[in-house]
PDB file of C-alpha atoms in Angstrom:
ATOM      1  CA  MET A1042      -4.216  19.122 -12.628  1.00 49.00           C
ATOM      2  CA  ASN A1043      -3.443  19.185 -16.345  1.00 49.00           C
ATOM      3  CA  ARG A1044      -0.969  16.904 -18.122  1.00 45.00           C
ATOM      4  CA  ARG A1045       1.766  19.564 -18.194  1.00 47.00           C
ATOM      5  CA  THR A1046       1.558  20.131 -14.435  1.00 45.00           C
ATOM      6  CA  PHE A1047       1.523  16.384 -13.739  1.00 44.00           C
ATOM      7  CA  LEU A1048       4.593  15.801 -15.901  1.00 43.00           C
ATOM      8  CA  SER A1049       6.370  18.730 -14.243  1.00 44.00           C
ATOM      9  CA  LEU A1050       5.770  17.242 -10.792  1.00 44.00           C
ATOM     10  CA  ALA A1051       7.133  13.892 -11.912  1.00 45.00           C
ATOM     11  CA  ALA A1052      10.140  15.470 -13.610  1.00 43.00           C
ATOM     12  CA  ALA A1053      10.990  17.367 -10.438  1.00 42.00           C
ATOM     13  CA  ALA A1054      11.077  14.100  -8.515  1.00 45.00           C
ATOM     14  CA  ALA A1055      12.912  12.043 -11.128  1.00 45.00           C
ATOM     15  CA  PRO A1056      16.547  13.159 -10.605  1.00 43.00           C
ATOM     16  CA  ALA A1057      16.399  12.383  -6.887  1.00 43.00           C
ATOM     17  CA  PHE A1058      15.147   8.837  -7.201  1.00 47.00           C
ATOM     18  CA  PRO A1059      15.330   6.564 -10.259  1.00 49.00           C
ATOM     19  CA  GLN A1060      18.961   7.527 -11.012  1.00 52.00           C
ATOM     20  CA  ALA A1061      20.030   7.962  -7.391  1.00 48.00           C
ATOM     21  CA  PRO A1062      23.065   5.877  -6.337  1.00 72.00           C
ATOM     22  CA  LYS A1063      21.959   5.733  -2.710  1.00 94.00           C
ATOM     23  CA  LYS A1064      20.021   2.852  -1.222  1.00 97.00           C
ATOM     24  CA  ARG A1065      16.616   4.364  -0.459  1.00 97.00           C
ATOM     25  CA  LEU A1066      14.033   2.291   1.347  1.00 98.00           C
ATOM     26  CA  MET A1067      10.365   2.898   1.997  1.00 98.00           C
ATOM     27  CA  VAL A1068       9.080   0.529   4.669  1.00 98.00           C
ATOM     28  CA  HIS A1069       5.339   0.747   4.043  1.00 99.00           C
ATOM     29  CA  ALA A1070       2.684  -0.573   6.436  1.00 99.00           C
ATOM     30  CA  ASP A1071      -0.454  -1.771   4.687  1.00 99.00           C
ATOM     31  CA  ASP A1072      -3.939  -2.290   6.180  1.00 99.00           C
ATOM     32  CA  ALA A1073      -4.181   0.647   8.603  1.00 99.00           C
ATOM     33  CA  GLY A1074      -7.788   1.019   9.709  1.00 99.00           C
ATOM     34  CA  MET A1075      -8.475  -2.710   9.446  1.00 99.00           C
ATOM     35  CA  CYS A1076      -8.741  -3.275  13.198  1.00 99.00           C
ATOM     36  CA  HIS A1077      -7.564  -1.766  16.482  1.00 99.00           C
ATOM     37  CA  SER A1078      -4.548  -4.074  16.789  1.00 99.00           C
ATOM     38  CA  VAL A1079      -3.265  -3.035  13.366  1.00 99.00           C
ATOM     39  CA  ASN A1080      -3.870   0.647  14.139  1.00 99.00           C
ATOM     40  CA  VAL A1081      -1.939   0.530  17.415  1.00 99.00           C
ATOM     41  CA  ALA A1082       1.034  -1.195  15.806  1.00 99.00           C
ATOM     42  CA  THR A1083       1.026   1.100  12.775  1.00 99.00           C
ATOM     43  CA  ILE A1084       0.840   4.266  14.875  1.00 98.00           C
ATOM     44  CA  LYS A1085       3.637   3.070  17.163  1.00 98.00           C
ATOM     45  CA  ALA A1086       5.852   2.198  14.194  1.00 98.00           C
ATOM     46  CA  LEU A1087       5.212   5.476  12.366  1.00 97.00           C
ATOM     47  CA  THR A1088       5.778   7.529  15.504  1.00 95.00           C
ATOM     48  CA  ALA A1089       9.054   5.748  16.185  1.00 92.00           C
ATOM     49  CA  GLY A1090      10.192   6.254  12.600  1.00 90.00           C
ATOM     50  CA  ALA A1091      10.427   2.487  12.189  1.00 85.00           C
ATOM     51  CA  VAL A1092       8.265   2.636   9.082  1.00 95.00           C
ATOM     52  CA  GLN A1093       8.088   5.634   6.783  1.00 94.00           C
ATOM     53  CA  SER A1094       4.666   5.256   5.197  1.00 98.00           C
ATOM     54  CA  ALA A1095       1.315   3.558   5.625  1.00 99.00           C
ATOM     55  CA  SER A1096      -1.993   3.281   3.813  1.00 99.00           C
ATOM     56  CA  ILE A1097      -5.524   3.221   5.178  1.00 99.00           C
ATOM     57  CA  MET A1098      -8.429   0.916   4.284  1.00 99.00           C
ATOM     58  CA  MET A1099     -11.466   3.173   4.114  1.00 99.00           C
ATOM     59  CA  PRO A1100     -14.268   0.541   4.251  1.00 99.00           C
ATOM     60  CA  CYS A1101     -12.969  -1.115   7.424  1.00 99.00           C
ATOM     61  CA  PRO A1102     -14.551  -0.958  10.907  1.00 98.00           C
ATOM     62  CA  TRP A1103     -11.642   0.827  12.621  1.00 99.00           C
ATOM     63  CA  VAL A1104     -10.968   3.506  10.005  1.00 99.00           C
ATOM     64  CA  SER A1105     -12.317   6.308  12.218  1.00 99.00           C
ATOM     65  CA  GLU A1106      -9.599   5.647  14.815  1.00 99.00           C
ATOM     66  CA  MET A1107      -6.889   5.866  12.179  1.00 99.00           C
ATOM     67  CA  ALA A1108      -8.474   8.969  10.660  1.00 99.00           C
ATOM     68  CA  ALA A1109      -8.491  10.743  14.032  1.00 99.00           C
ATOM     69  CA  TRP A1110      -4.764  10.079  14.379  1.00 99.00           C
ATOM     70  CA  ALA A1111      -4.134  11.194  10.795  1.00 99.00           C
ATOM     71  CA  ARG A1112      -5.847  14.534  11.458  1.00 98.00           C
ATOM     72  CA  GLU A1113      -3.467  15.156  14.366  1.00 98.00           C
ATOM     73  CA  ASN A1114      -0.366  13.998  12.475  1.00 97.00           C
ATOM     74  CA  THR A1115      -0.601  15.672   9.108  1.00 96.00           C
ATOM     75  CA  LYS A1116       3.124  15.411   8.354  1.00 96.00           C
ATOM     76  CA  MET A1117       2.979  11.620   8.256  1.00 98.00           C
ATOM     77  CA  ASP A1118       3.024   9.853   4.894  1.00 98.00           C
ATOM     78  CA  LEU A1119      -0.437   8.278   4.861  1.00 99.00           C
ATOM     79  CA  GLY A1120      -2.080   7.010   1.708  1.00 99.00           C
ATOM     80  CA  LEU A1121      -5.265   5.181   0.785  1.00 99.00           C
ATOM     81  CA  HIS A1122      -5.129   1.395   0.537  1.00 99.00           C
ATOM     82  CA  LEU A1123      -7.849   1.228  -2.110  1.00 99.00           C
ATOM     83  CA  THR A1124      -9.934  -1.771  -1.104  1.00 99.00           C
ATOM     84  CA  LEU A1125     -12.185  -4.009  -3.196  1.00 99.00           C
ATOM     85  CA  THR A1126     -11.962  -7.241  -1.188  1.00 99.00           C
ATOM     86  CA  SER A1127     -12.832  -8.405   2.327  1.00 99.00           C
ATOM     87  CA  GLU A1128     -10.703 -11.508   2.799  1.00 98.00           C
ATOM     88  CA  TRP A1129     -11.313 -12.730   6.355  1.00 98.00           C
ATOM     89  CA  VAL A1130     -13.891 -15.403   7.175  1.00 96.00           C
ATOM     90  CA  HIS A1131     -15.580 -13.810  10.196  1.00 96.00           C
ATOM     91  CA  TYR A1132     -14.366 -10.190  10.053  1.00 98.00           C
ATOM     92  CA  LYS A1133     -15.943  -8.432   7.088  1.00 98.00           C
ATOM     93  CA  TRP A1134     -16.672  -5.058   5.540  1.00 99.00           C
ATOM     94  CA  ARG A1135     -18.971  -3.686   2.862  1.00 99.00           C
ATOM     95  CA  PRO A1136     -18.347  -1.164   0.079  1.00 99.00           C
ATOM     96  CA  ILE A1137     -18.786   2.512   0.811  1.00 99.00           C
ATOM     97  CA  ALA A1138     -20.725   3.182  -2.387  1.00 99.00           C
ATOM     98  CA  ALA A1139     -24.441   2.403  -2.467  1.00 99.00           C
ATOM     99  CA  PRO A1140     -24.916  -1.340  -3.059  1.00 98.00           C
ATOM    100  CA  ALA A1141     -27.158  -0.705  -6.065  1.00 99.00           C
ATOM    101  CA  ALA A1142     -24.300   1.174  -7.750  1.00 99.00           C
ATOM    102  CA  VAL A1143     -21.729  -1.618  -7.322  1.00 99.00           C
ATOM    103  CA  PRO A1144     -23.552  -4.983  -7.517  1.00 99.00           C
ATOM    104  CA  GLY A1145     -20.546  -6.743  -9.051  1.00 99.00           C
ATOM    105  CA  LEU A1146     -18.477  -6.014  -5.938  1.00 99.00           C
ATOM    106  CA  LEU A1147     -20.962  -7.691  -3.578  1.00 99.00           C
ATOM    107  CA  ASP A1148     -20.947 -11.281  -2.367  1.00 99.00           C
ATOM    108  CA  PRO A1149     -24.306 -12.961  -1.594  1.00 98.00           C
ATOM    109  CA  ASP A1150     -24.281 -11.438   1.909  1.00 98.00           C
ATOM    110  CA  GLY A1151     -23.596  -7.899   0.719  1.00 98.00           C
ATOM    111  CA  TYR A1152     -19.919  -7.804   1.700  1.00 99.00           C
ATOM    112  CA  LEU A1153     -16.977  -7.297  -0.620  1.00 99.00           C
ATOM    113  CA  TRP A1154     -15.733 -10.538  -2.170  1.00 99.00           C
ATOM    114  CA  ARG A1155     -13.046 -12.464  -0.281  1.00 99.00           C
ATOM    115  CA  ASP A1156     -10.667 -12.925  -3.229  1.00 98.00           C
ATOM    116  CA  VAL A1157      -9.344 -11.012  -6.213  1.00 98.00           C
ATOM    117  CA  ARG A1158     -10.622 -13.475  -8.803  1.00 98.00           C
ATOM    118  CA  SER A1159     -14.216 -13.080  -7.649  1.00 99.00           C
ATOM    119  CA  VAL A1160     -13.941  -9.325  -8.110  1.00 99.00           C
ATOM    120  CA  ALA A1161     -12.205  -9.520 -11.487  1.00 98.00           C
ATOM    121  CA  THR A1162     -14.789 -11.896 -12.940  1.00 98.00           C
ATOM    122  CA  ARG A1163     -17.822  -9.932 -11.746  1.00 99.00           C
ATOM    123  CA  ALA A1164     -17.183  -6.205 -11.247  1.00 99.00           C
ATOM    124  CA  THR A1165     -17.060  -3.765 -14.134  1.00 99.00           C
ATOM    125  CA  ALA A1166     -14.447  -1.046 -14.347  1.00 99.00           C
ATOM    126  CA  GLN A1167     -17.236   1.495 -13.844  1.00 99.00           C
ATOM    127  CA  GLU A1168     -18.281  -0.189 -10.595  1.00 99.00           C
ATOM    128  CA  VAL A1169     -14.658  -0.193  -9.451  1.00 99.00           C
ATOM    129  CA  GLU A1170     -14.342   3.502 -10.239  1.00 99.00           C
ATOM    130  CA  THR A1171     -17.592   4.275  -8.413  1.00 99.00           C
ATOM    131  CA  GLU A1172     -16.402   2.500  -5.263  1.00 99.00           C
ATOM    132  CA  LEU A1173     -12.919   4.017  -5.336  1.00 99.00           C
ATOM    133  CA  LYS A1174     -14.350   7.507  -5.752  1.00 99.00           C
ATOM    134  CA  ALA A1175     -16.577   6.835  -2.735  1.00 99.00           C
ATOM    135  CA  GLN A1176     -13.541   5.758  -0.695  1.00 99.00           C
ATOM    136  CA  ILE A1177     -11.605   8.862  -1.723  1.00 99.00           C
ATOM    137  CA  ALA A1178     -14.557  11.116  -0.872  1.00 99.00           C
ATOM    138  CA  TYR A1179     -14.932   9.419   2.518  1.00 99.00           C
ATOM    139  CA  ALA A1180     -11.248   9.954   3.258  1.00 99.00           C
ATOM    140  CA  ARG A1181     -11.647  13.650   2.525  1.00 99.00           C
ATOM    141  CA  LYS A1182     -14.769  13.802   4.700  1.00 99.00           C
ATOM    142  CA  LEU A1183     -12.801  12.289   7.595  1.00 99.00           C
ATOM    143  CA  GLY A1184     -10.026  14.837   7.123  1.00 99.00           C
ATOM    144  CA  ILE A1185      -7.325  12.451   5.902  1.00 99.00           C
ATOM    145  CA  ALA A1186      -4.717  14.383   3.901  1.00 98.00           C
ATOM    146  CA  PHE A1187      -3.687  11.348   1.881  1.00 98.00           C
ATOM    147  CA  THR A1188      -0.348  11.382   0.054  1.00 98.00           C
ATOM    148  CA  HIS A1189      -0.613   8.367  -2.262  1.00 98.00           C
ATOM    149  CA  PHE A1190      -2.717   5.444  -3.466  1.00 99.00           C
ATOM    150  CA  ASP A1191      -1.993   1.731  -3.477  1.00 99.00           C
ATOM    151  CA  THR A1192      -4.101  -1.396  -3.834  1.00 99.00           C
ATOM    152  CA  HIS A1193      -5.272  -3.971  -1.287  1.00 99.00           C
ATOM    153  CA  MET A1194      -4.389  -7.517  -2.375  1.00 98.00           C
ATOM    154  CA  GLY A1195      -3.265  -6.156  -5.754  1.00 97.00           C
ATOM    155  CA  THR A1196      -6.848  -6.096  -7.020  1.00 98.00           C
ATOM    156  CA  LEU A1197      -6.313  -3.013  -9.167  1.00 98.00           C
ATOM    157  CA  TYR A1198      -3.675  -4.950 -11.098  1.00 98.00           C
ATOM    158  CA  ALA A1199      -6.098  -7.805 -11.819  1.00 98.00           C
ATOM    159  CA  ARG A1200      -7.393  -6.282 -15.066  1.00 98.00           C
ATOM    160  CA  PRO A1201      -5.963  -3.646 -17.404  1.00 98.00           C
ATOM    161  CA  ASP A1202      -9.149  -1.573 -17.184  1.00 98.00           C
ATOM    162  CA  TYR A1203      -8.941  -1.593 -13.369  1.00 99.00           C
ATOM    163  CA  PHE A1204      -5.320  -0.455 -13.641  1.00 98.00           C
ATOM    164  CA  GLU A1205      -6.379   2.442 -15.877  1.00 98.00           C
ATOM    165  CA  VAL A1206      -9.015   3.503 -13.337  1.00 99.00           C
ATOM    166  CA  TYR A1207      -6.383   3.368 -10.578  1.00 99.00           C
ATOM    167  CA  THR A1208      -3.898   5.574 -12.407  1.00 99.00           C
ATOM    168  CA  LYS A1209      -6.597   7.946 -13.652  1.00 99.00           C
ATOM    169  CA  LEU A1210      -7.815   8.585 -10.110  1.00 99.00           C
ATOM    170  CA  ALA A1211      -4.268   9.120  -8.860  1.00 98.00           C
ATOM    171  CA  LYS A1212      -3.727  11.722 -11.544  1.00 98.00           C
ATOM    172  CA  GLN A1213      -7.061  13.406 -10.831  1.00 98.00           C
ATOM    173  CA  ASN A1214      -6.221  13.600  -7.121  1.00 98.00           C
ATOM    174  CA  GLN A1215      -2.631  14.761  -7.760  1.00 97.00           C
ATOM    175  CA  VAL A1216      -0.955  11.964  -5.818  1.00 98.00           C
ATOM    176  CA  PRO A1217       1.474   9.219  -6.840  1.00 98.00           C
ATOM    177  CA  CYS A1218       0.302   5.630  -6.864  1.00 98.00           C
ATOM    178  CA  MET A1219       2.229   2.414  -6.392  1.00 98.00           C
ATOM    179  CA  ILE A1220       3.695   1.438  -9.773  1.00 97.00           C
ATOM    180  CA  PRO A1221       6.928  -0.562 -10.080  1.00 96.00           C
ATOM    181  CA  ARG A1222       9.485  -0.076 -12.806  1.00 94.00           C
ATOM    182  CA  PRO A1223       9.713  -3.053 -15.212  1.00 90.00           C
ATOM    183  CA  SER A1224      12.664  -5.300 -14.393  1.00 86.00           C
ATOM    184  CA  PRO A1225      13.636  -8.993 -14.568  1.00 82.00           C
ATOM    185  CA  ALA A1226      13.062  -9.338 -10.821  1.00 79.00           C
ATOM    186  CA  LEU A1227       9.560  -7.917 -11.163  1.00 80.00           C
ATOM    187  CA  LYS A1228       8.403 -10.649 -13.547  1.00 74.00           C
ATOM    188  CA  ALA A1229       7.949 -13.207 -10.771  1.00 74.00           C
ATOM    189  CA  GLU A1230       6.240 -10.642  -8.522  1.00 73.00           C
ATOM    190  CA  MET A1231       3.770  -9.706 -11.272  1.00 78.00           C
ATOM    191  CA  ALA A1232       3.313 -13.144 -12.865  1.00 78.00           C
ATOM    192  CA  GLN A1233      -0.235 -13.524 -11.528  1.00 83.00           C
ATOM    193  CA  TYR A1234      -1.396 -10.215 -13.018  1.00 90.00           C
ATOM    194  CA  PRO A1235      -2.202  -9.291 -16.655  1.00 92.00           C
ATOM    195  CA  ILE A1236      -0.356  -5.968 -16.413  1.00 94.00           C
ATOM    196  CA  THR A1237       2.552  -6.084 -18.856  1.00 92.00           C
ATOM    197  CA  GLU A1238       5.969  -4.465 -18.670  1.00 92.00           C
ATOM    198  CA  GLN A1239       4.900  -2.244 -21.556  1.00 94.00           C
ATOM    199  CA  MET A1240       1.907  -0.976 -19.563  1.00 95.00           C
ATOM    200  CA  LEU A1241       4.114  -0.155 -16.590  1.00 95.00           C
ATOM    201  CA  ALA A1242       6.718   1.558 -18.759  1.00 94.00           C
ATOM    202  CA  ARG A1243       4.023   3.613 -20.454  1.00 96.00           C
ATOM    203  CA  LYS A1244       2.925   4.975 -17.080  1.00 96.00           C
ATOM    204  CA  GLY A1245       6.477   6.174 -16.526  1.00 95.00           C
ATOM    205  CA  GLU A1246       6.352   7.917 -19.886  1.00 95.00           C
ATOM    206  CA  GLU A1247       3.075   9.540 -18.845  1.00 95.00           C
ATOM    207  CA  GLY A1248       4.824  11.053 -15.830  1.00 93.00           C
ATOM    208  CA  PHE A1249       4.033   8.644 -13.012  1.00 96.00           C
ATOM    209  CA  PRO A1250       6.956   8.076 -10.599  1.00 96.00           C
ATOM    210  CA  LEU A1251       8.039   4.427 -10.747  1.00 96.00           C
ATOM    211  CA  LEU A1252       9.565   2.405  -7.925  1.00 97.00           C
ATOM    212  CA  ASP A1253      12.851   0.735  -8.801  1.00 96.00           C
ATOM    213  CA  ARG A1254      11.805  -2.324  -6.819  1.00 95.00           C
ATOM    214  CA  LEU A1255       8.634  -3.500  -5.109  1.00 96.00           C
ATOM    215  CA  VAL A1256       8.887  -6.215  -2.454  1.00 95.00           C
ATOM    216  CA  THR A1257       5.502  -7.425  -1.262  1.00 94.00           C
ATOM    217  CA  GLY A1258       6.733  -9.871   1.365  1.00 94.00           C
ATOM    218  CA  VAL A1259       9.568 -11.978   2.722  1.00 97.00           C
ATOM    219  CA  PRO A1260       9.729 -15.684   3.620  1.00 97.00           C
ATOM    220  CA  GLY A1261       8.929 -16.915   7.104  1.00 98.00           C
ATOM    221  CA  ARG A1262       5.992 -17.394   9.403  1.00 96.00           C
ATOM    222  CA  THR A1263       7.472 -17.280  12.897  1.00 97.00           C
ATOM    223  CA  VAL A1264       9.059 -14.259  14.544  1.00 97.00           C
ATOM    224  CA  GLU A1265      12.587 -15.622  14.210  1.00 98.00           C
ATOM    225  CA  GLU A1266      12.102 -16.732  10.599  1.00 98.00           C
ATOM    226  CA  ARG A1267      10.877 -13.312   9.541  1.00 98.00           C
ATOM    227  CA  LYS A1268      13.572 -11.474  11.461  1.00 98.00           C
ATOM    228  CA  ALA A1269      16.172 -13.560   9.620  1.00 98.00           C
ATOM    229  CA  SER A1270      14.513 -12.775   6.280  1.00 98.00           C
ATOM    230  CA  TYR A1271      14.506  -9.048   6.978  1.00 98.00           C
ATOM    231  CA  ARG A1272      18.186  -9.101   7.945  1.00 98.00           C
ATOM    232  CA  THR A1273      18.965 -10.769   4.617  1.00 98.00           C
ATOM    233  CA  PHE A1274      16.731  -8.335   2.737  1.00 98.00           C
ATOM    234  CA  LEU A1275      18.478  -5.297   4.219  1.00 98.00           C
ATOM    235  CA  ARG A1276      21.951  -6.675   3.583  1.00 98.00           C
ATOM    236  CA  GLU A1277      21.107  -7.423  -0.054  1.00 98.00           C
ATOM    237  CA  LEU A1278      19.330  -4.117  -0.747  1.00 98.00           C
ATOM    238  CA  GLN A1279      20.466  -2.494  -3.990  1.00 96.00           C
ATOM    239  CA  PRO A1280      20.798   1.227  -4.840  1.00 96.00           C
ATOM    240  CA  GLY A1281      17.647   2.981  -5.984  1.00 96.00           C
ATOM    241  CA  VAL A1282      14.174   3.286  -4.482  1.00 97.00           C
ATOM    242  CA  THR A1283      12.765   0.092  -2.974  1.00 97.00           C
ATOM    243  CA  LYS A1284       9.327  -0.197  -1.422  1.00 98.00           C
ATOM    244  CA  LEU A1285       8.982  -2.969   1.150  1.00 98.00           C
ATOM    245  CA  ILE A1286       5.419  -3.782   2.156  1.00 98.00           C
ATOM    246  CA  VAL A1287       4.914  -4.935   5.739  1.00 99.00           C
ATOM    247  CA  HIS A1288       1.804  -5.839   7.704  1.00 99.00           C
ATOM    248  CA  LEU A1289       1.847  -4.801  11.349  1.00 99.00           C
ATOM    249  CA  ALA A1290      -0.191  -5.810  14.381  1.00 99.00           C
ATOM    250  CA  MET A1291       0.181  -6.199  18.098  1.00 99.00           C
ATOM    251  CA  ASP A1292      -0.005  -9.665  19.630  1.00 99.00           C
ATOM    252  CA  ASP A1293      -3.475  -9.607  21.153  1.00 99.00           C
ATOM    253  CA  PRO A1294      -6.743 -11.586  21.114  1.00 99.00           C
ATOM    254  CA  GLU A1295      -8.262  -9.331  18.452  1.00 99.00           C
ATOM    255  CA  ILE A1296      -5.727 -10.025  15.706  1.00 99.00           C
ATOM    256  CA  ARG A1297      -5.512 -13.705  16.665  1.00 98.00           C
ATOM    257  CA  SER A1298      -9.264 -13.977  16.111  1.00 98.00           C
ATOM    258  CA  VAL A1299      -9.076 -12.264  12.713  1.00 98.00           C
ATOM    259  CA  THR A1300      -6.216 -14.140  11.031  1.00 98.00           C
ATOM    260  CA  ASN A1301      -4.020 -17.163  11.578  1.00 96.00           C
ATOM    261  CA  ALA A1302      -1.185 -15.076  10.097  1.00 96.00           C
ATOM    262  CA  TRP A1303      -1.098 -12.928  13.232  1.00 98.00           C
ATOM    263  CA  GLU A1304       2.455 -14.005  14.115  1.00 98.00           C
ATOM    264  CA  GLN A1305       3.799 -12.675  10.816  1.00 98.00           C
ATOM    265  CA  ARG A1306       2.244  -9.279  11.536  1.00 99.00           C
ATOM    266  CA  TRP A1307       3.592  -9.280  15.086  1.00 98.00           C
ATOM    267  CA  ALA A1308       7.035 -10.265  13.755  1.00 98.00           C
ATOM    268  CA  ASP A1309       7.028  -7.382  11.267  1.00 98.00           C
ATOM    269  CA  PHE A1310       6.206  -4.972  14.081  1.00 98.00           C
ATOM    270  CA  LEU A1311       8.879  -6.377  16.394  1.00 98.00           C
ATOM    271  CA  PHE A1312      11.645  -6.235  13.819  1.00 98.00           C
ATOM    272  CA  PHE A1313      11.039  -2.778  12.407  1.00 97.00           C
ATOM    273  CA  THR A1314      10.602  -1.164  15.824  1.00 97.00           C
ATOM    274  CA  SER A1315      13.772  -2.805  17.135  1.00 96.00           C
ATOM    275  CA  ASP A1316      17.131  -1.198  17.843  1.00 95.00           C
ATOM    276  CA  GLU A1317      18.636  -3.943  15.698  1.00 96.00           C
ATOM    277  CA  ALA A1318      16.770  -2.819  12.574  1.00 96.00           C
ATOM    278  CA  ARG A1319      17.712   0.829  13.088  1.00 95.00           C
ATOM    279  CA  ALA A1320      21.358  -0.063  13.684  1.00 96.00           C
ATOM    280  CA  LEU A1321      21.498  -2.344  10.662  1.00 96.00           C
ATOM    281  CA  MET A1322      20.032   0.279   8.343  1.00 96.00           C
ATOM    282  CA  LYS A1323      22.534   2.816   9.639  1.00 96.00           C
ATOM    283  CA  GLU A1324      25.414   0.362   9.215  1.00 97.00           C
ATOM    284  CA  LEU A1325      24.337  -0.400   5.633  1.00 97.00           C
ATOM    285  CA  ASP A1326      23.820   3.295   4.783  1.00 97.00           C
ATOM    286  CA  ILE A1327      20.155   2.809   3.918  1.00 97.00           C
ATOM    287  CA  HIS A1328      18.219   6.058   3.592  1.00 97.00           C
ATOM    288  CA  PRO A1329      14.477   6.277   4.331  1.00 96.00           C
ATOM    289  CA  VAL A1330      12.170   7.716   1.683  1.00 97.00           C
ATOM    290  CA  THR A1331       8.438   8.469   1.565  1.00 97.00           C
ATOM    291  CA  TYR A1332       5.811   9.125  -1.079  1.00 96.00           C
ATOM    292  CA  ARG A1333       5.912  12.788  -0.075  1.00 93.00           C
ATOM    293  CA  GLU A1334       9.405  12.998  -1.543  1.00 90.00           C
ATOM    294  CA  LEU A1335       8.684  10.696  -4.460  1.00 86.00           C
ATOM    295  CA  GLY A1336       5.684  12.734  -5.527  1.00 72.00           C
ATOM    296  CA  SER A1337       7.049  16.217  -4.798  1.00 58.00           C
TER     297      SER A1337
END
């Protein structure tokens, strides 16, 4: 896709979203493919229309299950959750690229590093690009018709050269990627990253669709705390396009063995598959939106 075509696609989408007076919400489930519990919850939520979009972690052990479902449900808004970290203590994954090609991404045991800082201080932009291209190629091999890219744990925002790789690959693959519009509210969200407002704005000028707001989480650990936070979030939602990132899982022994944050994932699933959430969004005149529309 050349620059003219890319800009034309973005221009076609622009009138419907950044200037739209309606409250448009994308409830986006991260981490599909991570484990069976996450897959079951994500599939249930997507099928019920409780969430509009999700993204898949290609290096993870349960990606084949999610890919099989994606092949049978090609109208769903499924992206790639580009993954450069493996954060859990006893549940790990390795890069898809050959280890010799991405040594800076490997911990001493050959897995991806657990944290963003370890990646950012060791992996070159070329190694990052090599691994991401391998993940994209694997997604195509598995028959996933991906609609967008985003970044696991924000790693692709950890260095400007990583960010350039991220946006370059999105453009090459003719899909939108998660980029928020600069705003006062975004400063706190992005404070830990070296990506400036000017860099984000420049991507808008280059033709990338920008989200009006990006919300990566809400307060609360227990089911009731998170339900209360989501009620407040929905009632305070402003006009424009907002992406809300959620993390879904069932309540089962598998997810409890992976993370001590299992209750937060279970709470996200319970709220967004509830009649209460659907009724509240209808009452507040909140309209669902997906990357398919944003990137069309």
